[in-house]
mmCIF file of C-alpha atoms and ligand atoms in Angstrom:
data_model
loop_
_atom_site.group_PDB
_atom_site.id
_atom_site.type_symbol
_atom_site.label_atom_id
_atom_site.label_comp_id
_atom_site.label_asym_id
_atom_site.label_seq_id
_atom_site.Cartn_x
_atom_site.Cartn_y
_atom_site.Cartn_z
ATOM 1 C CA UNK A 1 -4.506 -71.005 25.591
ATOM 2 C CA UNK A 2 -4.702 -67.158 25.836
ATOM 3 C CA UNK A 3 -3.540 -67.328 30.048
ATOM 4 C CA UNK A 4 -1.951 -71.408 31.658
ATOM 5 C CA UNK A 5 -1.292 -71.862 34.957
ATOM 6 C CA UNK A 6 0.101 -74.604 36.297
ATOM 7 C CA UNK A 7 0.249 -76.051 40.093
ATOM 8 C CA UNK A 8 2.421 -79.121 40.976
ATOM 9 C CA UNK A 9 2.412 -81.107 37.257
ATOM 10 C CA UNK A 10 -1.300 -79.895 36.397
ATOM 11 C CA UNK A 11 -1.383 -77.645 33.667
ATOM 12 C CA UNK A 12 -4.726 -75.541 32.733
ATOM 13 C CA UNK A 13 -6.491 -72.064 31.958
ATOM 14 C CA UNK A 14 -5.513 -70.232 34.277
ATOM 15 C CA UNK A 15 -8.900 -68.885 35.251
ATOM 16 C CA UNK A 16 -9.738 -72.780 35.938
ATOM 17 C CA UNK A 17 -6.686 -73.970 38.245
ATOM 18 C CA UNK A 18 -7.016 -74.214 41.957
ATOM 19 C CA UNK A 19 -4.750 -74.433 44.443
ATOM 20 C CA UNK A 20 -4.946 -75.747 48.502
ATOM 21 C CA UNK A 21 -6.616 -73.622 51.032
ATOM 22 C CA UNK A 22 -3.313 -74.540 52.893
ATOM 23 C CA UNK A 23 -0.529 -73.323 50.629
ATOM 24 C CA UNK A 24 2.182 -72.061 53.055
ATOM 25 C CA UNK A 25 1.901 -68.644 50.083
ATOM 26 C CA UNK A 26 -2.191 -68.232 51.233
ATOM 27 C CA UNK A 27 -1.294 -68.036 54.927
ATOM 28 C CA UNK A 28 2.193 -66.641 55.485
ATOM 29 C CA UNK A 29 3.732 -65.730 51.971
ATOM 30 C CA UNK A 30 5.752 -68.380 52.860
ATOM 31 C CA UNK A 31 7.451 -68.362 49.396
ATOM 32 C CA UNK A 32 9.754 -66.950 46.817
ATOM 33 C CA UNK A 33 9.252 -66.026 43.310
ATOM 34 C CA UNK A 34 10.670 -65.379 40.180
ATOM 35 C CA UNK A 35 9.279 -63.499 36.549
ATOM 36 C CA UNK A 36 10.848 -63.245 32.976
ATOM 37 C CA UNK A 37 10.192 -62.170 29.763
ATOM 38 C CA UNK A 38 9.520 -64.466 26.873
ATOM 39 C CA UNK A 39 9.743 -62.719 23.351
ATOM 40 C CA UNK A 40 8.806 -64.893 20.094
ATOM 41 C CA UNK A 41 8.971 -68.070 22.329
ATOM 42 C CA UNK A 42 12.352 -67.638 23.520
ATOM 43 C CA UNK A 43 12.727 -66.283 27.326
ATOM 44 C CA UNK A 44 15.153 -63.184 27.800
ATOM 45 C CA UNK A 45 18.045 -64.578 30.349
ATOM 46 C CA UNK A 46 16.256 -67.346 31.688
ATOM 47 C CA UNK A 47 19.518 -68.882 33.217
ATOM 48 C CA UNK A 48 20.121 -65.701 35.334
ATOM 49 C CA UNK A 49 16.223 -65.532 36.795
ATOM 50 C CA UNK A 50 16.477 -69.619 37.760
ATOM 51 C CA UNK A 51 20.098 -68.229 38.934
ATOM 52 C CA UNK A 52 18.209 -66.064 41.005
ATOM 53 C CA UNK A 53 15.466 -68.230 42.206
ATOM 54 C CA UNK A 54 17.733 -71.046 43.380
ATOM 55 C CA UNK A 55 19.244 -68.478 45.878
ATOM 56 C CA UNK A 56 15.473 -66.903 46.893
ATOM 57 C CA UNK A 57 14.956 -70.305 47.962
ATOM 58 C CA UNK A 58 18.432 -70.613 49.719
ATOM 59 C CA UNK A 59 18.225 -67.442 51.358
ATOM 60 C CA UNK A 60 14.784 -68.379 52.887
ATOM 61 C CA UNK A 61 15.491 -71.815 53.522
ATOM 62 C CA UNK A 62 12.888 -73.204 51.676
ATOM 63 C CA UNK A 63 14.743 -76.841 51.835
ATOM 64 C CA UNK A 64 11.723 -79.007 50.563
ATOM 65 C CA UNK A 65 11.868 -78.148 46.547
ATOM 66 C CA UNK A 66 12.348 -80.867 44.921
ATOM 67 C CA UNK A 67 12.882 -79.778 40.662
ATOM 68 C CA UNK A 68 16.207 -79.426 40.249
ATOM 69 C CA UNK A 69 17.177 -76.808 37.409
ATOM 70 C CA UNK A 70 16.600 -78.708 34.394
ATOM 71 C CA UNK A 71 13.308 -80.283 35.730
ATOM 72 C CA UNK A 72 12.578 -76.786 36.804
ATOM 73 C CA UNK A 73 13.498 -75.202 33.218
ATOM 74 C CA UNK A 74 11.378 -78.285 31.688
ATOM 75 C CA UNK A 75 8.264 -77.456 33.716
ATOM 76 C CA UNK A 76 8.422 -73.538 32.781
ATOM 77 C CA UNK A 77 9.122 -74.476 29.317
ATOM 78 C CA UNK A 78 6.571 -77.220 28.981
ATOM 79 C CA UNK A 79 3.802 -74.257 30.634
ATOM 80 C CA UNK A 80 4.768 -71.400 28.244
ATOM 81 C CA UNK A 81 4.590 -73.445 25.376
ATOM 82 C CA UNK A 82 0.811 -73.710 25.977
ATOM 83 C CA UNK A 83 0.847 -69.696 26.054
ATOM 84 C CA UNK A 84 -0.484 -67.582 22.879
ATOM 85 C CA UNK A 85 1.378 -64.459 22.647
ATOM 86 C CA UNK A 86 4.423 -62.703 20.710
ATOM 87 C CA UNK A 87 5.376 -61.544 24.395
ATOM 88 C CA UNK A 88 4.689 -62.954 27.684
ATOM 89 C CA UNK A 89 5.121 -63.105 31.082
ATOM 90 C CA UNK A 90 6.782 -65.853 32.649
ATOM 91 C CA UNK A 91 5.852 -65.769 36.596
ATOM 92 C CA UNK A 92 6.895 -68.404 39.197
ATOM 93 C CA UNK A 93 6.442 -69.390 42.616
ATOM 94 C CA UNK A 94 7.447 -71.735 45.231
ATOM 95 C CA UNK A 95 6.252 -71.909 48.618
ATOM 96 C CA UNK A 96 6.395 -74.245 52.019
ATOM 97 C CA UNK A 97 4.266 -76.471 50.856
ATOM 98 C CA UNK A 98 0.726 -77.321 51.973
ATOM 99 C CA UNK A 99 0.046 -77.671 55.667
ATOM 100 C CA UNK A 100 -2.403 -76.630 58.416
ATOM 101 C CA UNK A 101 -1.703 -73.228 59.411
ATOM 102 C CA UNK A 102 1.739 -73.554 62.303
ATOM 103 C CA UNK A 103 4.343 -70.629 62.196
ATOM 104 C CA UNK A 104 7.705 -73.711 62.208
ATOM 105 C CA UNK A 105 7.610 -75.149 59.035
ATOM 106 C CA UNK A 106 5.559 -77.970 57.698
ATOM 107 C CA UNK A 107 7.214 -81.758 58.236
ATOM 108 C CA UNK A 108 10.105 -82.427 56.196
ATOM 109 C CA UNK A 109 8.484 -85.228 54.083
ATOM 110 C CA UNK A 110 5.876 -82.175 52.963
ATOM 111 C CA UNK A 111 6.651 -80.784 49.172
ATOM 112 C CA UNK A 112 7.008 -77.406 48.001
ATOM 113 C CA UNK A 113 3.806 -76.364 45.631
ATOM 114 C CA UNK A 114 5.194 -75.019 42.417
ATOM 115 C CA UNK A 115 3.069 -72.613 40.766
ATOM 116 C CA UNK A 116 3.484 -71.055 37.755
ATOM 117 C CA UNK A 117 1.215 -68.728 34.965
ATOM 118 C CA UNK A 118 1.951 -67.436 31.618
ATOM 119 C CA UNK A 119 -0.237 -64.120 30.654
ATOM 120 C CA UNK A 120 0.059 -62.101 27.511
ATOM 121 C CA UNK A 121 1.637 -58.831 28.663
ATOM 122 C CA UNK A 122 1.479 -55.934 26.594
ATOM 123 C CA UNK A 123 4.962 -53.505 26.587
ATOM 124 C CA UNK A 124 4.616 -50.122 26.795
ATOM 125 C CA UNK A 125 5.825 -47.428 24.453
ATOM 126 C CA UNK A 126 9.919 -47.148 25.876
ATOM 127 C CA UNK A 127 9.780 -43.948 23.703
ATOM 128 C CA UNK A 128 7.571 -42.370 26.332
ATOM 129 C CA UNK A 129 8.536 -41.016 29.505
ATOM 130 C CA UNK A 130 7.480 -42.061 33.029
ATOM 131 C CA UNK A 131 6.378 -40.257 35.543
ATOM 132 C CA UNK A 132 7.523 -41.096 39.488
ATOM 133 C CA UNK A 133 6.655 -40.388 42.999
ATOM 134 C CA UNK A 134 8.835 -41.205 46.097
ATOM 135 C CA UNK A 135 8.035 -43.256 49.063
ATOM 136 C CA UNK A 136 9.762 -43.699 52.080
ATOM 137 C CA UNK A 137 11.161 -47.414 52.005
ATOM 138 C CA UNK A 138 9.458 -48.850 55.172
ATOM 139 C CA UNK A 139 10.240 -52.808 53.455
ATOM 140 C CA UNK A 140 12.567 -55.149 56.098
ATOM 141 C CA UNK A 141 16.112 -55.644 54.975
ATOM 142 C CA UNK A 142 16.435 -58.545 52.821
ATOM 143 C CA UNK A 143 14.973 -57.030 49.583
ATOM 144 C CA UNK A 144 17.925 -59.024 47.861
ATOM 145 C CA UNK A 145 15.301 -62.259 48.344
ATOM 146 C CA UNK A 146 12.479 -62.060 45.753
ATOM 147 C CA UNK A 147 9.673 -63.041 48.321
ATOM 148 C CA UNK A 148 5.812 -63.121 48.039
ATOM 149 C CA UNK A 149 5.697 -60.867 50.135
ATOM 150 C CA UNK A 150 5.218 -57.528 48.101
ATOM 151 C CA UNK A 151 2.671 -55.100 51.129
ATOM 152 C CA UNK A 152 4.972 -52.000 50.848
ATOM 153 C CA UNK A 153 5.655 -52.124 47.569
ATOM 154 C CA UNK A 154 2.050 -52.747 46.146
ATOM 155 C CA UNK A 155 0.557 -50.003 48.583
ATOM 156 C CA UNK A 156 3.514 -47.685 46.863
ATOM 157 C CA UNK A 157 2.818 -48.682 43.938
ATOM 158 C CA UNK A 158 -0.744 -47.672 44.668
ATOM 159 C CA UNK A 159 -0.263 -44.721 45.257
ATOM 160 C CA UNK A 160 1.703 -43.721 42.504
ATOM 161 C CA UNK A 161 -1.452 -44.978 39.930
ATOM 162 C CA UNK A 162 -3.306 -42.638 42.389
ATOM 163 C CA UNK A 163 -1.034 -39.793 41.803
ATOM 164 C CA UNK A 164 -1.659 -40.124 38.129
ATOM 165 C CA UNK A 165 2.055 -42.111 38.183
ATOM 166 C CA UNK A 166 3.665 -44.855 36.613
ATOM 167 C CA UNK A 167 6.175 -46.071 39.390
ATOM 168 C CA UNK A 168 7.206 -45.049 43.084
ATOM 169 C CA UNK A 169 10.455 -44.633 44.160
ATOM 170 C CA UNK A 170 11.738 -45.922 47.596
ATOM 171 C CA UNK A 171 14.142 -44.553 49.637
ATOM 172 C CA UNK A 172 15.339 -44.240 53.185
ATOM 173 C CA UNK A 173 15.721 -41.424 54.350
ATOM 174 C CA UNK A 174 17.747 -39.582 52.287
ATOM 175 C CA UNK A 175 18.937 -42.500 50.486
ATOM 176 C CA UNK A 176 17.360 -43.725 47.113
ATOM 177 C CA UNK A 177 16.768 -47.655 46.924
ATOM 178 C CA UNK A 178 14.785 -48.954 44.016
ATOM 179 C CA UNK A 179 11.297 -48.927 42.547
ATOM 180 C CA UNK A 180 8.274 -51.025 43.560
ATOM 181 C CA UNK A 181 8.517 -53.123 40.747
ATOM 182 C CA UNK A 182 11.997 -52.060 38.941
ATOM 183 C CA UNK A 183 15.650 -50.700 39.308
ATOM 184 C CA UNK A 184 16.388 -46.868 39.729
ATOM 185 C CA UNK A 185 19.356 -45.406 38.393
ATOM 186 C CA UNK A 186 20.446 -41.971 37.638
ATOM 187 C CA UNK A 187 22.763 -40.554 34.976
ATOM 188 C CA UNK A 188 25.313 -37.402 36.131
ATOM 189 C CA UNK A 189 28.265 -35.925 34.444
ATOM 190 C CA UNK A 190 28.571 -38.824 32.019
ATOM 191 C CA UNK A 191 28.281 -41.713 35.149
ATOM 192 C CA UNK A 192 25.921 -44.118 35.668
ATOM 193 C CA UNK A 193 25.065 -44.105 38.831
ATOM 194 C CA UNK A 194 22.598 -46.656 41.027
ATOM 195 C CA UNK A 195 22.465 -48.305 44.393
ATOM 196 C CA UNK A 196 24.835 -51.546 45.286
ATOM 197 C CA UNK A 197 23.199 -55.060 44.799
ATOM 198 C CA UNK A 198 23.159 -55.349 48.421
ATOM 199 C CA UNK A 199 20.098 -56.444 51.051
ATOM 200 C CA UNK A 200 18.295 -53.177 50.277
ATOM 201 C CA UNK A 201 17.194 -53.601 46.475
ATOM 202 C CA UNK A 202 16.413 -56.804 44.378
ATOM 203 C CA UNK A 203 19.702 -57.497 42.209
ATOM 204 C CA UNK A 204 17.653 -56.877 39.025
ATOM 205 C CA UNK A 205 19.037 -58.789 35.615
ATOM 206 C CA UNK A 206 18.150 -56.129 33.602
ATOM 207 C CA UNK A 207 20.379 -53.844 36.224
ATOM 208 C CA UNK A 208 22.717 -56.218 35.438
ATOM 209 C CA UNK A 209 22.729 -56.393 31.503
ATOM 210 C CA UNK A 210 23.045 -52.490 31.586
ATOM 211 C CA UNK A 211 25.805 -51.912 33.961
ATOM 212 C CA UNK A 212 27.306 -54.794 31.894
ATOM 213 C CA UNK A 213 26.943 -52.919 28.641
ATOM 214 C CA UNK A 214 27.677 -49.464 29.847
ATOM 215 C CA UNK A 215 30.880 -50.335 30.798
ATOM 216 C CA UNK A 216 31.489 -51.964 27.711
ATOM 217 C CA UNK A 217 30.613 -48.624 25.947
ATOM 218 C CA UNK A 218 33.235 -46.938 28.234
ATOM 219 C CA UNK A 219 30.659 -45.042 30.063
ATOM 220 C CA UNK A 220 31.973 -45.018 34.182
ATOM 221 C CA UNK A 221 29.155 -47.028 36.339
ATOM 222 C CA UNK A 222 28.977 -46.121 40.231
ATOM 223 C CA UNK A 223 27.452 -49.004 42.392
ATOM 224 C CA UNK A 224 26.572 -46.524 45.307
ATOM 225 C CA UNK A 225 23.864 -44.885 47.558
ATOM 226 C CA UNK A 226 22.553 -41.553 46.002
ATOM 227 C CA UNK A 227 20.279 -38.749 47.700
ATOM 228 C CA UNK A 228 16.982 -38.016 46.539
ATOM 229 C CA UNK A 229 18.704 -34.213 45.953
ATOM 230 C CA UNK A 230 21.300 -36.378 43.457
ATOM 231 C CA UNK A 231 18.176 -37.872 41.830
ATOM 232 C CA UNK A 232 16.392 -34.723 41.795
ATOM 233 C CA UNK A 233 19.139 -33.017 40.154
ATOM 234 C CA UNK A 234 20.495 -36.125 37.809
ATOM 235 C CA UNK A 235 20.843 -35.239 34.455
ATOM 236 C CA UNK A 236 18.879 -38.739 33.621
ATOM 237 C CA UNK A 237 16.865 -40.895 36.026
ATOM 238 C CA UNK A 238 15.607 -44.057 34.682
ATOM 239 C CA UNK A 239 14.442 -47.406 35.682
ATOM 240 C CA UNK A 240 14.283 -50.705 34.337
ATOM 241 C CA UNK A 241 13.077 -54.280 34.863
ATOM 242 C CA UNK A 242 12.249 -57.022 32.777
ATOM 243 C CA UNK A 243 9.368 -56.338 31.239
ATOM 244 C CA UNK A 244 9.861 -52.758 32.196
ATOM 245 C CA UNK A 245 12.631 -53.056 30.036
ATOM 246 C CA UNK A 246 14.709 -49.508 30.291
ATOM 247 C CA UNK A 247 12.564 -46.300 30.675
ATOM 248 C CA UNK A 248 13.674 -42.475 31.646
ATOM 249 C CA UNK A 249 11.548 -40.168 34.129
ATOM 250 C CA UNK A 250 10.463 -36.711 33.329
ATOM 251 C CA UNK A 251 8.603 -35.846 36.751
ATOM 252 C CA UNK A 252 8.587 -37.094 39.988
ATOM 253 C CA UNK A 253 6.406 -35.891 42.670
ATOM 254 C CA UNK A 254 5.430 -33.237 40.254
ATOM 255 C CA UNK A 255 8.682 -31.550 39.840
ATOM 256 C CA UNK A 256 10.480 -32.198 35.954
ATOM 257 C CA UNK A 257 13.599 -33.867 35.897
ATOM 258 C CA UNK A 258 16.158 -35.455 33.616
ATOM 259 C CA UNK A 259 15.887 -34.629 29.788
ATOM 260 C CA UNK A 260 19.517 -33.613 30.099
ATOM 261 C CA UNK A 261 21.933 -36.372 28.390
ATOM 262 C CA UNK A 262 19.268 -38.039 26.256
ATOM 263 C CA UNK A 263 21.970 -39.028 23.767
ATOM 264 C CA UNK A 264 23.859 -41.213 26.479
ATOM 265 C CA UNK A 265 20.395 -42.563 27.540
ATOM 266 C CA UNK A 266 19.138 -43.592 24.453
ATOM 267 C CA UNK A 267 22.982 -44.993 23.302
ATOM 268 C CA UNK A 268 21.983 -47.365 26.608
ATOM 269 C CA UNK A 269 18.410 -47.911 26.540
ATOM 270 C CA UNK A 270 19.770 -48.854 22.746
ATOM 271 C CA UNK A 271 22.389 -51.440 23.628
ATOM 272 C CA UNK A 272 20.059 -52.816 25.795
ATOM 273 C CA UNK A 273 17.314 -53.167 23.428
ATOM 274 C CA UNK A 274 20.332 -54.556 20.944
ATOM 275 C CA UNK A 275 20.892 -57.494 23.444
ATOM 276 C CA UNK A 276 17.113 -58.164 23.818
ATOM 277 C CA UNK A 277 16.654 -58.432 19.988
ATOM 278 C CA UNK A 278 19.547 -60.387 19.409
ATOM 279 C CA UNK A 279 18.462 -63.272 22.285
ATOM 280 C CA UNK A 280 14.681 -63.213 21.555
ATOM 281 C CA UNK A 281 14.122 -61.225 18.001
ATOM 282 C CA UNK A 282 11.915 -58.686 19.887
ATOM 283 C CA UNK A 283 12.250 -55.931 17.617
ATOM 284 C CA UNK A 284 10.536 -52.200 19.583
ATOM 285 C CA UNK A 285 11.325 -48.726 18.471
ATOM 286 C CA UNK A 286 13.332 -46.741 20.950
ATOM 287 C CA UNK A 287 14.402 -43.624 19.497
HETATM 288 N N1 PDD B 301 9.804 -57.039 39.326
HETATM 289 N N2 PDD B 301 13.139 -54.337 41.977
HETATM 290 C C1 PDD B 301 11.968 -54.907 42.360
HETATM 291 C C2 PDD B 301 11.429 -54.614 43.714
HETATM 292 C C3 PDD B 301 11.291 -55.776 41.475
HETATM 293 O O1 PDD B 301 10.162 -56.377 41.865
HETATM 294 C C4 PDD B 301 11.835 -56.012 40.184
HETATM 295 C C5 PDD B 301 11.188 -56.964 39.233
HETATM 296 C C6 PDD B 301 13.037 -55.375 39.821
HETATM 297 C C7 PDD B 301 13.694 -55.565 38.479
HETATM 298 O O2 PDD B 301 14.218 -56.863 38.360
HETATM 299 P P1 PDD B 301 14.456 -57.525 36.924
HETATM 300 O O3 PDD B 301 15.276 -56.581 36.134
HETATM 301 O O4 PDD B 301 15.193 -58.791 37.229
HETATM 302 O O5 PDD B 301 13.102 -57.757 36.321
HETATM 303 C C8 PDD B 301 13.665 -54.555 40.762
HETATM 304 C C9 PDD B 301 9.123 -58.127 38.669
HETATM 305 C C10 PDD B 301 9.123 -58.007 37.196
HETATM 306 C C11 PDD B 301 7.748 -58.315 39.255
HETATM 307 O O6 PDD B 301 7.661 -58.333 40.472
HETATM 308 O O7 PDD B 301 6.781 -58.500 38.522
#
């Protein structure tokens, strides 16, 4: 199958599955989510996304999912092994369960729905870079849970394709946050620098994997706010994500930036890339 989905045990194409009228997700977004990459059949980090998924559903209280992580691994493996593709995208979701429409949660005895699809996706060129607008960040503060609910960021992200764009950039006030769908960091005098892991931004794993290999290339990494003026005038801004992988900027609202310390950003975007191949075989120019 080119696209599966899969809803509590059933597994189809995706254009044929169905799910209730009264999933907790169709009414309230009641739900949390979670999506990977899978390269040549093997998913990139799929410990730290489940990692990550387990506390979603923690930090909403979503107390009626049943799969514990090896029954949840099992289903997502058992789903993407129906999937055709050298890459693909590994998206989950768990909500409330399925109830009539009441703001307190469904009875206790009601399941979670687990829903999950596999789609081809297609990378982009990495060589390439991306262009950015900035938003304000008008999202609540617990961006640190990966919810279904996405409003802000999909009307940002909006208007960036509007704007000709790739990505938009949040921030508040003066304060840079993260994308819409990805990380921002910037690079200055040598540093790394990109916001704390805190209720503001998602903790992204690819965030993770780079901090985790720029400091093991020596390079200083700054967990900290920045200004849109730092960002503005960063010798490199980039972002990255899991399928995003790690890309640099060369405009944002029109005005050029970066193209400054390409060598340390491509020695990153590199050992990133490195660590991708070497889990998955995925094998994509970068220089
Ligand atoms: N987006 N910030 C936001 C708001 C995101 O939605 C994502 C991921 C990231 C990067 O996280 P990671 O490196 O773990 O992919 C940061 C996913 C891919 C999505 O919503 O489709």
């Amino acid at each position: 199958m080119k696209k599966v989905g899969y809803f509590n045990g059933e597994i189809g194409p995706l254009e044929e599955m169905k799910i209730p009228m009264t999933a907790r997700s169709v009414y309230f977004g009641d739900g949390v989510y979670d999506a990977a990459m899978i390269a040549n059949g093997v998913c990139f980090d799929l410990e730290d996304h489940l990692d990550r998924f387990y506390n979603s559903l923690r930090l909403l209280d979503i107390r009626n999912f049943d799969p514990d992580r090896e029954q949840l691994k099992n289903e997502l493996l058992r789903t993407a092994a129906q999937a055709e593709g050298d890459v693909l995208l590994l998206y989950w979701q768990a909500d409330r369960g399925s109830w009539p429409r009441q703001h307190r949660y469904p009875p206790e005895d009601v399941k979670a729905n687990l829903l999950i699809t596999v789609t081809p996706k297609k990378l982009a060129d990495i060589r390439l870079p991306i262009r950015l607008i900035t938003v304000e960040d008008t999202r609540y503060l617990h961006c640190n849970v990966k919810t279904l609910n996405l409003i802000p960021n999909i009307m940002a992200n909006q208007k960036a394709a509007e704007a000709g764009c790739d990505e938009a950039v949040f921030h508040r006030g003066n304060a840079v946050t993260e994308g819409s769908y990805s990380n921002v960091s910037i690079l200055s005098g040598g540093k790394l620098i990109t916001h704390p892991a805190d209720e503001l931004i998602l903790p992204g794993i690819s965030r993770k994997h780079l901090l985790e290999l720029a400091r093991g290339l020596g390079v200083e990494c700054q967990e900290r706010e920045f200004t849109l003026d730092e960002m503005f005038g960063a010798d490199e801004v980039f972002i990255t994500g899991s399928t995003t992988l790690v890309r640099r900027a060369d405009t944002i609202d029109g005005r050029s930036v970066g193209g400054r310390d390409k060598e340390l950003f491509v020695t990153l975007q590199g050992a990133y890339m490195d660590r991708v191949r070497q889990m998955t075989g995925l094998d994509i120019p970068y220089r």
